[in-house]
Steps between C-alpha positions, in 0.01 A plus 500: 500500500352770250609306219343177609214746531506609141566138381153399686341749341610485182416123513163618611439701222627243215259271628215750546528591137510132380181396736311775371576363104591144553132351406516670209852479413582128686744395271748786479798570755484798742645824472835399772576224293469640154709782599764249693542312176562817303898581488439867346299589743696433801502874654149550404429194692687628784308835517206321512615311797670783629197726512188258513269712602414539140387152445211566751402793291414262185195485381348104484159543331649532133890413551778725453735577219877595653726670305833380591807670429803253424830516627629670259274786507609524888835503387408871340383669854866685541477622133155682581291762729384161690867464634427654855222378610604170427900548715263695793259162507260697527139298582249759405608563110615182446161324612328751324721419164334141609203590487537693154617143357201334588167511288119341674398230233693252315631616164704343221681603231311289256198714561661845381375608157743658307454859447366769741657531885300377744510721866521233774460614927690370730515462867665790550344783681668648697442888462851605480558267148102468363267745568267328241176304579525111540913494483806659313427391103800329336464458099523211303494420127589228270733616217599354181623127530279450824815670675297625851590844662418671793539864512493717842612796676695719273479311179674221645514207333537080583424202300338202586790216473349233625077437498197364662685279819206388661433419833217398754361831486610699248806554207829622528623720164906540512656872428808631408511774659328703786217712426480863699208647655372781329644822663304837570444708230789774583754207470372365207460831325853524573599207348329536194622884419181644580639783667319813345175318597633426819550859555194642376320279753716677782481849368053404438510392858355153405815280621303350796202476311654294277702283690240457756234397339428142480406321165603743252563546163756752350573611170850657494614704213860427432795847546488578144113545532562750731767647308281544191244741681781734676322795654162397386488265829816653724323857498214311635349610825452237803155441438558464152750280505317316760196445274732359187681244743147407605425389162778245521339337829242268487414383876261244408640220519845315293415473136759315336605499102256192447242699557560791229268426234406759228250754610504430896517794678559533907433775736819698649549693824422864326149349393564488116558195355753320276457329177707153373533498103686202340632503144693106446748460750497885630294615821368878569427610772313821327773584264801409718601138378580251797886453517565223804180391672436288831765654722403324793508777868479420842149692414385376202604534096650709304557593104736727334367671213651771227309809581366703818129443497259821475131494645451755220621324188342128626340496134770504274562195345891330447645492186639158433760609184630717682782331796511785723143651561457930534459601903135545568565889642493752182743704658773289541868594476784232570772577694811344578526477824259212695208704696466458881795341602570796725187437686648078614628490837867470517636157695887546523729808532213725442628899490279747648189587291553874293152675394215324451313541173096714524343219313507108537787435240904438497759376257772299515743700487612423893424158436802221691503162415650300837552112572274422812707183628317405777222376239733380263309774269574848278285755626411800292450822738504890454667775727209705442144500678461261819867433541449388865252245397563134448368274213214280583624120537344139488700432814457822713831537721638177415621689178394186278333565237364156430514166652598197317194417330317123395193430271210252439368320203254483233181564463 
């Protein structure tokens, strides 16, 4: 009986979505059909009619653009993070990994101008996987031989194999592979061998304040950064330290690497602001060039760059000859060991904590690298400071760190 439920109202739904289009859009098919008639998208197709709940959540004004994942790309869930969600059925993620496939508006590939990524919402918003404004941001860009490609959580990366299936209310565009909601920052700091700025946050005290936060923007200097000021930032008090990671926080809203152009400046948490300076193909953010941009969070954006930012140096101009740009604090010293890493919180096997350093700094000289395989993912944690606590994750005690992950089309 509950399936003869669902059937009636995933019926209802199909033909709610076509009524609300079908004077504009008479001659086309509707979405149950279109997606019937498609062989590579048969366990899409049965999602959809497993869990139709979604279709009621479409938008009619403007149409929809779906993102559909093929076969194929299902065929990857075992190989990935995604895996146990998917064996647990569990409803919540995986409707809200619907929702993250599907963009309001109707969008084709033909309209995509080559070039610059575009930052599409979609209807995901549920707090725990987008705590943006107006739905979780997917990116999408048209490369070099009009190949399409959608970029999400993590750097993750599908192609468009099959474009601009139109139906009575809206366009289906056909990926190879599933997209992941972005992850908190902790996670994705994690994955991207942030950990010295990772650590400062902790030992700063500004790990809530910068995972919390909604619609963010984050400028994270890479380990080697770190490295290259040595005691110049780990002898750094708590309020001092505080202040510099301020500098890197802009709570304003998500600017995105479109939106660098030469001269801009923005506002960040401390009060002082930043400056973008552009020489060709190279962006500065103050003198610290922009190394991978448009990491998408569960909380907004953010971009690694070369150098820790100082409030105090925000003049000094890059040097484009040079490949590696000078750290902006005069009294740098590099070290070899990766600041702060004492100060993570250890997840697994984690010994008893020894002395605890006077000032808001560590090394990594405890530092254990374990494989966390309940997530499917290598963590990065110290025995030192906070051993007791746990990492932040996407999926709170579920101990995902993502869920599988969709996208929408073009603008």
């Amino acid at each position: 009986m509950r399936n003869q439920n669902w059937k009636t109202i995933a019926a209802a739904a199909l033909n709610f979505l076509v009524a609300g289009t079908s004077a504009q859009t008479g001659a086309l098919t509707d979405l149950g059909t279109l997606l019937a008639g498609q062989t590579n998208l048969t366990t899409f197709y049965n999602l959809i009619q497993k869990y139709p709940q979604i279709l009621l959540e479409l938008p009619s004004l403007n149409g929809v653009t779906i993102l559909a994942p093929n076969n194929n790309a299902f065929n990857k869930i075992p190989y990935t993070e995604l895996n146990v969600a998917f064996q647990n059925n569990n409803e919540g993620v995986i409707t809200n990994v619907l929702e993250y496939h599907i963009l309001q508006g109707s969008r084709t590939a033909a309209q995509l101008i080559p070039g610059a990524p575009v930052f599409i919402p979609t209807l995901l918003n549920n707090a725990t996987y987008s705590n943006v404004t107006g739905g979780q941001y997917v990116e999408n860009v048209k490369q070099a031989g009009n190949s399409v490609v959608f970029v999400s959580g993590k750097g993750s990366r599908s192609s468009v194999v099959q474009s601009d299936l139109k139906f009575n209310g809206g366009v289906i565009q056909v990926i190879d592979s599933l997209l992941i909601p972005p992850a908190n920052l902790t996670d994705t700091a994690n994955s991207f061998n942030l950990t010295s700025f990772e650590g400062a946050l902790y030992a700063a005290n500004k790990i809530q304040n910068f995972t919390d936060a909604s619609d963010v923007t984050i400028f994270a200097p890479e380990n080697s950064a770190f490295q290259a000021l040595g005691p110049a930032i780990s002898n750094m008090t708590v309020q001092e330290l505080s202040s510099i990671m301020d500098y890197h926080f802009i709570p304003s809203g998500e600017i995105f690497s479109p939106n660098f152009s030469n001269g801009t400046t923005f506002t960040t948490q401390n009060g002082a602001k930043i400056t973008v300076r552009t020489s060709g193909n190279n962006v500065y953010i103050n003198s610290a060039q922009l190394l991978t941009a448009d990491i998408l969070l569960a909380n907004g954006v953010l971009h690694v760059i070369d150098n820790v930012l100082n409030p105090a140096e925000s003049s000094v101009a890059p040097d484009p000859q040079v490949a590696n740009q000078a750290p902006e604090f005069p009294s740098a010293s590099a070290v070899e060991n990766l600041p702060f890493t004492s100060a993570l919180p250890c997840t697994v096997s984690c010994p008893v904590p020894s002395t605890a350093s006077g000032t808001a700094t560590g090394t990594a000289s405890s530092k254990a690298t374990t494989s966390v395989k309940a997530s499917g993912l290598s963590t990065s944690s110290s025995s030192g400071i906070g051993a007791a606590k746990a990492r932040e994750t996407g999926f709170g005690a579920a101990g995902l760190m993502v869920a599988l992950g969709g996208a929408v089309m073009m603008i």
